[in-house]
Amino acid sequence: MSGVKVLVTGGAGYIGSQVSLLLSEAGHQVLVYDNLSTGNAWAVLNGELVVGDIHDRATFRQAVRAFCPDAVMHFAASIEVGESVKNPLKYYINNTCGFSSVLEVAREEGVKNFIFSSTAAVYGLPEKELISEGDPLAPINPYGASKMMSERVLEDFASADDEFNYVSLRYFNVAGADVEGRLGQLYKNPTHLITRALKTAKGEFDKLEIYGTYYKTPDGTCIRDYIHVTDLAEAHIVALGYLIGGGESIALNCGYGRGYSVKEVVAEVKEVTGVDFTVIDCKPREGDPPRLVADNKKIMETLGWEPSHDTLHEIIKTAWEWELSLEAGAPGVRKNL
Ligand code: UDP
């Protein structure tokens, strides 16, 4: 696939910025569209940044019209399970309505290829050890439901329009930082396990809380399939090639097919950082399924995706190096804190 033009909503965020960087390194032209509510302008390392909201149709339309993208990758969304339970409307407004608006404008402006950031949370409480794409979608929290609805919108939209195709990538637990240390997570109030554990090791929090220790799992804590952000970004590059090459609309799991419990993650964080921080058992967080682990056969077969950073150790090590670089005042990072 020779260079194509990709408009990336949410391209200043944790995952979108990593994908944008890899896209431009692969010879594609990138336009980032982001309202900078959780993203950072410094994270747009290559390509142009338009600061705009996905709900602002006029500004979004202008960006699409001026850039004429071959594909849109839609990352801009709200992403916290716990918050979605407390504030569901925010999730339906941003993740379902905002998404629909992006889709409508993009298509009206002639975009035929769409890559959508979905989530393993669409599966709810899976009955199988490894979840396949054909398994029932029955989300147990508003975050998962908001994404499931968007997937359904895409499916119906694509069946009514022969020229339009999409790939929905169902992310399992994305973590880690760019393997060259250029990008990583930087949220004002991080809620995700690995980031919180690393920040606890760094002394930014006095303890790590484990949300629930009586789940029906071997050690009583929730199991997740952690995937390195660079491998996930690579999945977007191959998904783009698939669509540009005429591939049909599809939903694909993005995970490694291997799960770790919260306790196992905490032990690895202690090992990598060398810090024995305080950990306390707490009550479960609402909306958390006990186990989410991907069957990843389909993405490997369909896209030829091959992960190359697929150890918990590398995920945590790169994230730790990123955390330490923030402390050391990595260029362009501290001033945005
Ligand atoms: N978790 C935890 N303590 C924390 C943050 C998360 O015990 O400080 C647990 C959470 O309940 C879930 C797992 O870690 O079982 C992964 O949560 P995360 O927020 O990282 O991702 P999610 O699976 O919710 O997308």
mmCIF file of N, CA, C and O in Angstrom, residues 42-124:
data_model
loop_
_atom_site.group_PDB
_atom_site.id
_atom_site.type_symbol
_atom_site.label_atom_id
_atom_site.label_comp_id
_atom_site.label_asym_id
_atom_site.label_seq_id
_atom_site.Cartn_x
_atom_site.Cartn_y
_atom_site.Cartn_z
ATOM 1 N N TRP A 42 1.453 18.108 22.213
ATOM 2 C CA TRP A 42 2.830 17.648 21.998
ATOM 3 C C TRP A 42 2.885 16.203 21.506
ATOM 4 O O TRP A 42 3.889 15.762 20.963
ATOM 5 N N ALA A 43 1.772 15.449 21.729
ATOM 6 C CA ALA A 43 1.776 14.037 21.351
ATOM 7 C C ALA A 43 1.579 13.849 19.836
ATOM 8 O O ALA A 43 1.740 12.751 19.320
ATOM 9 N N VAL A 44 1.238 14.923 19.148
ATOM 10 C CA VAL A 44 1.108 14.835 17.681
ATOM 11 C C VAL A 44 2.503 15.089 17.122
ATOM 12 O O VAL A 44 2.894 16.227 16.876
ATOM 13 N N LEU A 45 3.275 14.015 16.967
ATOM 14 C CA LEU A 45 4.685 14.176 16.619
ATOM 15 C C LEU A 45 4.879 14.394 15.125
ATOM 16 O O LEU A 45 5.817 15.043 14.710
ATOM 17 N N ASN A 46 4.017 13.782 14.333
ATOM 18 C CA ASN A 46 4.084 13.986 12.882
ATOM 19 C C ASN A 46 2.679 14.295 12.419
ATOM 20 O O ASN A 46 1.717 13.801 12.986
ATOM 21 N N GLY A 47 2.567 15.075 11.384
ATOM 22 C CA GLY A 47 1.231 15.368 10.861
ATOM 23 C C GLY A 47 0.674 16.619 11.498
ATOM 24 O O GLY A 47 1.174 17.121 12.502
ATOM 25 N N GLU A 48 -0.402 17.079 10.881
ATOM 26 C CA GLU A 48 -1.003 18.343 11.300
ATOM 27 C C GLU A 48 -2.058 18.088 12.375
ATOM 28 O O GLU A 48 -2.684 17.038 12.387
ATOM 29 N N LEU A 49 -2.252 19.066 13.266
ATOM 30 C CA LEU A 49 -3.290 18.948 14.299
ATOM 31 C C LEU A 49 -4.348 20.023 14.064
ATOM 32 O O LEU A 49 -4.032 21.208 13.975
ATOM 33 N N VAL A 50 -5.609 19.592 13.956
ATOM 34 C CA VAL A 50 -6.731 20.534 13.976
ATOM 35 C C VAL A 50 -7.404 20.355 15.327
ATOM 36 O O VAL A 50 -7.807 19.246 15.683
ATOM 37 N N VAL A 51 -7.505 21.445 16.107
ATOM 38 C CA VAL A 51 -8.162 21.351 17.407
ATOM 39 C C VAL A 51 -9.656 21.557 17.185
ATOM 40 O O VAL A 51 -10.097 22.630 16.748
ATOM 41 N N GLY A 52 -10.413 20.506 17.439
ATOM 42 C CA GLY A 52 -11.852 20.586 17.209
ATOM 43 C C GLY A 52 -12.550 19.446 17.923
ATOM 44 O O GLY A 52 -11.932 18.430 18.262
ATOM 45 N N ASP A 53 -13.839 19.622 18.133
ATOM 46 C CA ASP A 53 -14.635 18.638 18.852
ATOM 47 C C ASP A 53 -15.390 17.762 17.842
ATOM 48 O O ASP A 53 -15.818 18.264 16.797
ATOM 49 N N ILE A 54 -15.599 16.502 18.190
ATOM 50 C CA ILE A 54 -16.329 15.638 17.249
ATOM 51 C C ILE A 54 -17.801 16.043 17.123
ATOM 52 O O ILE A 54 -18.450 15.725 16.138
ATOM 53 N N HIS A 55 -18.315 16.749 18.124
ATOM 54 C CA HIS A 55 -19.712 17.198 18.049
ATOM 55 C C HIS A 55 -19.867 18.440 17.174
ATOM 56 O O HIS A 55 -20.982 18.801 16.812
ATOM 57 N N ASP A 56 -18.764 19.085 16.884
ATOM 58 C CA ASP A 56 -18.785 20.311 16.086
ATOM 59 C C ASP A 56 -18.688 19.926 14.598
ATOM 60 O O ASP A 56 -17.605 19.843 14.020
ATOM 61 N N ARG A 57 -19.859 19.701 14.014
ATOM 62 C CA ARG A 57 -19.894 19.196 12.644
ATOM 63 C C ARG A 57 -19.227 20.124 11.649
ATOM 64 O O ARG A 57 -18.558 19.682 10.708
ATOM 65 N N ALA A 58 -19.449 21.437 11.829
ATOM 66 C CA ALA A 58 -18.932 22.396 10.842
ATOM 67 C C ALA A 58 -17.400 22.336 10.802
ATOM 68 O O ALA A 58 -16.802 22.250 9.713
ATOM 69 N N THR A 59 -16.785 22.333 11.977
ATOM 70 C CA THR A 59 -15.313 22.304 12.019
ATOM 71 C C THR A 59 -14.803 20.959 11.511
ATOM 72 O O THR A 59 -13.814 20.894 10.766
ATOM 73 N N PHE A 60 -15.495 19.903 11.891
ATOM 74 C CA PHE A 60 -15.053 18.580 11.430
ATOM 75 C C PHE A 60 -15.190 18.480 9.905
ATOM 76 O O PHE A 60 -14.288 18.014 9.214
ATOM 77 N N ARG A 61 -16.311 18.971 9.398
ATOM 78 C CA ARG A 61 -16.531 18.919 7.946
ATOM 79 C C ARG A 61 -15.442 19.692 7.201
ATOM 80 O O ARG A 61 -14.903 19.228 6.195
ATOM 81 N N GLN A 62 -15.121 20.852 7.746
ATOM 82 C CA GLN A 62 -14.080 21.673 7.126
ATOM 83 C C GLN A 62 -12.753 20.906 7.057
ATOM 84 O O GLN A 62 -12.072 20.913 6.038
ATOM 85 N N ALA A 63 -12.430 20.235 8.170
ATOM 86 C CA ALA A 63 -11.172 19.476 8.228
ATOM 87 C C ALA A 63 -11.188 18.348 7.199
ATOM 88 O O ALA A 63 -10.217 18.130 6.473
ATOM 89 N N VAL A 64 -12.308 17.633 7.114
ATOM 90 C CA VAL A 64 -12.403 16.504 6.174
ATOM 91 C C VAL A 64 -12.329 17.033 4.736
ATOM 92 O O VAL A 64 -11.595 16.504 3.898
ATOM 93 N N ARG A 65 -13.060 18.105 4.479
ATOM 94 C CA ARG A 65 -13.116 18.653 3.106
ATOM 95 C C ARG A 65 -11.740 19.129 2.657
ATOM 96 O O ARG A 65 -11.326 18.891 1.527
ATOM 97 N N ALA A 66 -11.017 19.765 3.566
ATOM 98 C CA ALA A 66 -9.700 20.305 3.190
ATOM 99 C C ALA A 66 -8.676 19.186 2.992
ATOM 100 O O ALA A 66 -7.798 19.281 2.144
ATOM 101 N N PHE A 67 -8.814 18.119 3.750
ATOM 102 C CA PHE A 67 -7.789 17.066 3.752
ATOM 103 C C PHE A 67 -8.090 15.935 2.762
ATOM 104 O O PHE A 67 -7.186 15.284 2.250
ATOM 105 N N CYS A 68 -9.360 15.713 2.478
ATOM 106 C CA CYS A 68 -9.800 14.622 1.583
ATOM 107 C C CYS A 68 -9.185 13.271 1.959
ATOM 108 O O CYS A 68 -8.428 12.676 1.172
ATOM 109 N N PRO A 69 -9.465 12.763 3.154
ATOM 110 C CA PRO A 69 -8.824 11.509 3.576
ATOM 111 C C PRO A 69 -9.325 10.288 2.805
ATOM 112 O O PRO A 69 -10.479 10.241 2.382
ATOM 113 N N ASP A 70 -8.435 9.306 2.673
ATOM 114 C CA ASP A 70 -8.836 8.002 2.114
ATOM 115 C C ASP A 70 -9.506 7.168 3.197
ATOM 116 O O ASP A 70 -10.264 6.250 2.894
ATOM 117 N N ALA A 71 -9.161 7.470 4.436
ATOM 118 C CA ALA A 71 -9.741 6.711 5.554
ATOM 119 C C ALA A 71 -9.842 7.607 6.782
ATOM 120 O O ALA A 71 -9.059 8.548 6.943
ATOM 121 N N VAL A 72 -10.817 7.278 7.634
ATOM 122 C CA VAL A 72 -10.910 7.922 8.948
ATOM 123 C C VAL A 72 -10.665 6.849 9.996
ATOM 124 O O VAL A 72 -11.200 5.738 9.908
ATOM 125 N N MET A 73 -9.822 7.184 10.976
ATOM 126 C CA MET A 73 -9.668 6.318 12.150
ATOM 127 C C MET A 73 -10.270 7.094 13.310
ATOM 128 O O MET A 73 -9.860 8.228 13.579
ATOM 129 N N HIS A 74 -11.214 6.466 13.985
ATOM 130 C CA HIS A 74 -11.965 7.196 15.019
ATOM 131 C C HIS A 74 -11.606 6.697 16.419
ATOM 132 O O HIS A 74 -12.088 5.652 16.857
ATOM 133 N N PHE A 75 -10.766 7.479 17.109
ATOM 134 C CA PHE A 75 -10.352 7.140 18.476
ATOM 135 C C PHE A 75 -11.067 7.997 19.519
ATOM 136 O O PHE A 75 -11.168 7.584 20.675
ATOM 137 N N ALA A 76 -11.475 9.212 19.119
ATOM 138 C CA ALA A 76 -11.998 10.169 20.099
ATOM 139 C C ALA A 76 -13.178 9.563 20.855
ATOM 140 O O ALA A 76 -14.218 9.274 20.253
ATOM 141 N N ALA A 77 -13.027 9.384 22.153
ATOM 142 C CA ALA A 77 -14.079 8.737 22.949
ATOM 143 C C ALA A 77 -13.766 8.868 24.429
ATOM 144 O O ALA A 77 -12.648 9.207 24.812
ATOM 145 N N SER A 78 -14.773 8.565 25.237
ATOM 146 C CA SER A 78 -14.566 8.448 26.679
ATOM 147 C C SER A 78 -14.344 6.970 26.978
ATOM 148 O O SER A 78 -15.023 6.119 26.394
ATOM 149 N N ILE A 79 -13.432 6.674 27.901
ATOM 150 C CA ILE A 79 -12.940 5.281 27.958
ATOM 151 C C ILE A 79 -12.915 4.619 29.335
ATOM 152 O O ILE A 79 -12.338 3.560 29.481
ATOM 153 N N GLU A 80 -13.527 5.233 30.335
ATOM 154 C CA GLU A 80 -13.393 4.635 31.664
ATOM 155 C C GLU A 80 -14.667 3.920 32.111
ATOM 156 O O GLU A 80 -15.724 4.556 32.247
ATOM 157 N N VAL A 81 -14.532 2.626 32.358
ATOM 158 C CA VAL A 81 -15.669 1.803 32.757
ATOM 159 C C VAL A 81 -16.348 2.373 34.008
ATOM 160 O O VAL A 81 -17.565 2.579 34.040
ATOM 161 N N GLY A 82 -15.566 2.641 35.038
ATOM 162 C CA GLY A 82 -16.125 3.120 36.314
ATOM 163 C C GLY A 82 -16.884 4.429 36.128
ATOM 164 O O GLY A 82 -18.011 4.593 36.628
ATOM 165 N N GLU A 83 -16.300 5.345 35.397
ATOM 166 C CA GLU A 83 -16.953 6.640 35.157
ATOM 167 C C GLU A 83 -18.247 6.451 34.368
ATOM 168 O O GLU A 83 -19.245 7.138 34.597
ATOM 169 N N SER A 84 -18.221 5.495 33.449
ATOM 170 C CA SER A 84 -19.404 5.293 32.595
ATOM 171 C C SER A 84 -20.609 4.836 33.411
ATOM 172 O O SER A 84 -21.754 5.116 33.071
ATOM 173 N N VAL A 85 -20.336 4.114 34.505
ATOM 174 C CA VAL A 85 -21.436 3.659 35.369
ATOM 175 C C VAL A 85 -22.031 4.865 36.108
ATOM 176 O O VAL A 85 -23.245 4.982 36.259
ATOM 177 N N LYS A 86 -21.155 5.786 36.498
ATOM 178 C CA LYS A 86 -21.620 6.952 37.267
ATOM 179 C C LYS A 86 -22.217 8.029 36.374
ATOM 180 O O LYS A 86 -23.113 8.769 36.770
ATOM 181 N N ASN A 87 -21.699 8.128 35.161
ATOM 182 C CA ASN A 87 -22.123 9.202 34.263
ATOM 183 C C ASN A 87 -22.401 8.637 32.865
ATOM 184 O O ASN A 87 -21.689 8.941 31.904
ATOM 185 N N PRO A 88 -23.437 7.800 32.742
ATOM 186 C CA PRO A 88 -23.661 7.090 31.477
ATOM 187 C C PRO A 88 -23.914 8.006 30.288
ATOM 188 O O PRO A 88 -23.467 7.735 29.172
ATOM 189 N N LEU A 89 -24.617 9.099 30.534
ATOM 190 C CA LEU A 89 -24.978 9.961 29.409
ATOM 191 C C LEU A 89 -23.746 10.489 28.681
ATOM 192 O O LEU A 89 -23.729 10.594 27.454
ATOM 193 N N LYS A 90 -22.713 10.799 29.454
ATOM 194 C CA LYS A 90 -21.462 11.270 28.838
ATOM 195 C C LYS A 90 -20.976 10.246 27.802
ATOM 196 O O LYS A 90 -20.491 10.601 26.729
ATOM 197 N N TYR A 91 -21.139 8.958 28.143
ATOM 198 C CA TYR A 91 -20.649 7.896 27.259
ATOM 199 C C TYR A 91 -21.510 7.758 26.016
ATOM 200 O O TYR A 91 -21.004 7.599 24.907
ATOM 201 N N TYR A 92 -22.835 7.833 26.200
ATOM 202 C CA TYR A 92 -23.702 7.715 25.022
ATOM 203 C C TYR A 92 -23.553 8.950 24.137
ATOM 204 O O TYR A 92 -23.553 8.848 22.903
ATOM 205 N N ILE A 93 -23.381 10.109 24.757
ATOM 206 C CA ILE A 93 -23.245 11.329 23.959
ATOM 207 C C ILE A 93 -21.920 11.328 23.190
ATOM 208 O O ILE A 93 -21.886 11.563 21.982
ATOM 209 N N ASN A 94 -20.831 11.045 23.881
ATOM 210 C CA ASN A 94 -19.526 11.073 23.190
ATOM 211 C C ASN A 94 -19.332 9.875 22.275
ATOM 212 O O ASN A 94 -18.919 10.012 21.126
ATOM 213 N N ASN A 95 -19.595 8.685 22.811
ATOM 214 C CA ASN A 95 -19.187 7.471 22.099
ATOM 215 C C ASN A 95 -20.201 6.991 21.067
ATOM 216 O O ASN A 95 -19.833 6.291 20.133
ATOM 217 N N THR A 96 -21.460 7.323 21.247
ATOM 218 C CA THR A 96 -22.443 6.862 20.262
ATOM 219 C C THR A 96 -22.884 8.036 19.383
ATOM 220 O O THR A 96 -22.794 7.957 18.150
ATOM 221 N N CYS A 97 -23.307 9.145 20.018
ATOM 222 C CA CYS A 97 -23.753 10.294 19.213
ATOM 223 C C CYS A 97 -22.569 10.957 18.498
ATOM 224 O O CYS A 97 -22.632 11.232 17.297
ATOM 225 N N GLY A 98 -21.491 11.203 19.228
ATOM 226 C CA GLY A 98 -20.312 11.847 18.622
ATOM 227 C C GLY A 98 -19.786 11.005 17.474
ATOM 228 O O GLY A 98 -19.464 11.503 16.389
ATOM 229 N N PHE A 99 -19.704 9.718 17.711
ATOM 230 C CA PHE A 99 -19.259 8.794 16.661
ATOM 231 C C PHE A 99 -20.171 8.879 15.432
ATOM 232 O O PHE A 99 -19.707 8.940 14.289
ATOM 233 N N SER A 100 -21.494 8.876 15.651
ATOM 234 C CA SER A 100 -22.444 8.878 14.521
ATOM 235 C C SER A 100 -22.284 10.156 13.694
ATOM 236 O O SER A 100 -22.381 10.127 12.462
ATOM 237 N N SER A 101 -22.013 11.234 14.400
ATOM 238 C CA SER A 101 -21.826 12.500 13.706
ATOM 239 C C SER A 101 -20.558 12.456 12.834
ATOM 240 O O SER A 101 -20.556 12.873 11.674
ATOM 241 N N VAL A 102 -19.489 11.898 13.390
ATOM 242 C CA VAL A 102 -18.233 11.750 12.626
ATOM 243 C C VAL A 102 -18.473 10.888 11.386
ATOM 244 O O VAL A 102 -18.063 11.220 10.270
ATOM 245 N N LEU A 103 -19.178 9.796 11.601
ATOM 246 C CA LEU A 103 -19.444 8.866 10.495
ATOM 247 C C LEU A 103 -20.253 9.546 9.398
ATOM 248 O O LEU A 103 -19.927 9.454 8.205
ATOM 249 N N GLU A 104 -21.286 10.244 9.797
ATOM 250 C CA GLU A 104 -22.164 10.882 8.816
ATOM 251 C C GLU A 104 -21.414 11.929 7.991
ATOM 252 O O GLU A 104 -21.458 11.924 6.758
ATOM 253 N N VAL A 105 -20.686 12.781 8.691
ATOM 254 C CA VAL A 105 -19.959 13.844 7.975
ATOM 255 C C VAL A 105 -18.882 13.229 7.071
ATOM 256 O O VAL A 105 -18.737 13.605 5.904
ATOM 257 N N ALA A 106 -18.152 12.254 7.612
ATOM 258 C CA ALA A 106 -17.084 11.634 6.820
ATOM 259 C C ALA A 106 -17.655 11.039 5.532
ATOM 260 O O ALA A 106 -17.118 11.228 4.432
ATOM 261 N N ARG A 107 -18.769 10.345 5.659
ATOM 262 C CA ARG A 107 -19.354 9.698 4.479
ATOM 263 C C ARG A 107 -19.903 10.731 3.501
ATOM 264 O O ARG A 107 -19.751 10.587 2.284
ATOM 265 N N GLU A 108 -20.544 11.767 4.044
ATOM 266 C CA GLU A 108 -21.056 12.834 3.166
ATOM 267 C C GLU A 108 -19.921 13.486 2.374
ATOM 268 O O GLU A 108 -20.114 13.961 1.263
ATOM 269 N N GLU A 109 -18.743 13.476 2.984
ATOM 270 C CA GLU A 109 -17.593 14.087 2.306
ATOM 271 C C GLU A 109 -16.822 13.058 1.468
ATOM 272 O O GLU A 109 -15.717 13.321 0.997
ATOM 273 N N GLY A 110 -17.371 11.868 1.326
ATOM 274 C CA GLY A 110 -16.819 10.894 0.382
ATOM 275 C C GLY A 110 -15.870 9.857 0.962
ATOM 276 O O GLY A 110 -15.256 9.086 0.212
ATOM 277 N N VAL A 111 -15.729 9.823 2.288
ATOM 278 C CA VAL A 111 -14.821 8.826 2.888
ATOM 279 C C VAL A 111 -15.447 7.433 2.781
ATOM 280 O O VAL A 111 -16.623 7.245 3.110
ATOM 281 N N LYS A 112 -14.628 6.468 2.351
ATOM 282 C CA LYS A 112 -15.173 5.115 2.143
ATOM 283 C C LYS A 112 -14.634 4.092 3.133
ATOM 284 O O LYS A 112 -15.121 2.968 3.187
ATOM 285 N N ASN A 113 -13.590 4.454 3.842
ATOM 286 C CA ASN A 113 -12.949 3.485 4.740
ATOM 287 C C ASN A 113 -12.902 4.042 6.155
ATOM 288 O O ASN A 113 -12.478 5.189 6.362
ATOM 289 N N PHE A 114 -13.290 3.199 7.115
ATOM 290 C CA PHE A 114 -13.440 3.688 8.489
ATOM 291 C C PHE A 114 -12.884 2.644 9.448
ATOM 292 O O PHE A 114 -13.234 1.466 9.380
ATOM 293 N N ILE A 115 -12.010 3.085 10.346
ATOM 294 C CA ILE A 115 -11.491 2.168 11.366
ATOM 295 C C ILE A 115 -11.947 2.678 12.718
ATOM 296 O O ILE A 115 -11.749 3.842 13.061
ATOM 297 N N PHE A 116 -12.609 1.796 13.449
ATOM 298 C CA PHE A 116 -13.302 2.198 14.671
ATOM 299 C C PHE A 116 -12.674 1.543 15.898
ATOM 300 O O PHE A 116 -12.432 0.331 15.911
ATOM 301 N N SER A 117 -12.438 2.361 16.928
ATOM 302 C CA SER A 117 -11.894 1.843 18.190
ATOM 303 C C SER A 117 -13.022 1.274 19.022
ATOM 304 O O SER A 117 -13.766 2.016 19.658
ATOM 305 N N SER A 118 -13.144 -0.044 19.035
ATOM 306 C CA SER A 118 -14.135 -0.674 19.894
ATOM 307 C C SER A 118 -13.420 -1.309 21.083
ATOM 308 O O SER A 118 -12.235 -1.042 21.321
ATOM 309 N N THR A 119 -14.123 -2.108 21.810
ATOM 310 C CA THR A 119 -13.576 -2.594 23.086
ATOM 311 C C THR A 119 -14.069 -3.992 23.435
ATOM 312 O O THR A 119 -15.190 -4.377 23.041
ATOM 313 N N ALA A 120 -13.284 -4.705 24.212
ATOM 314 C CA ALA A 120 -13.702 -6.012 24.720
ATOM 315 C C ALA A 120 -14.894 -5.881 25.655
ATOM 316 O O ALA A 120 -15.587 -6.870 25.921
ATOM 317 N N ALA A 121 -15.136 -4.665 26.139
ATOM 318 C CA ALA A 121 -16.278 -4.454 27.048
ATOM 319 C C ALA A 121 -17.616 -4.701 26.340
ATOM 320 O O ALA A 121 -18.647 -4.811 27.009
ATOM 321 N N VAL A 122 -17.617 -4.836 25.015
ATOM 322 C CA VAL A 122 -18.885 -5.148 24.323
ATOM 323 C C VAL A 122 -19.367 -6.559 24.671
ATOM 324 O O VAL A 122 -20.543 -6.865 24.536
ATOM 325 N N TYR A 123 -18.452 -7.424 25.149
ATOM 326 C CA TYR A 123 -18.839 -8.816 25.396
ATOM 327 C C TYR A 123 -19.537 -9.041 26.741
ATOM 328 O O TYR A 123 -20.124 -10.090 26.949
ATOM 329 N N GLY A 124 -19.393 -8.098 27.645
ATOM 330 C CA GLY A 124 -20.054 -8.278 28.950
ATOM 331 C C GLY A 124 -19.408 -9.355 29.791
ATOM 332 O O GLY A 124 -18.239 -9.268 30.135
#
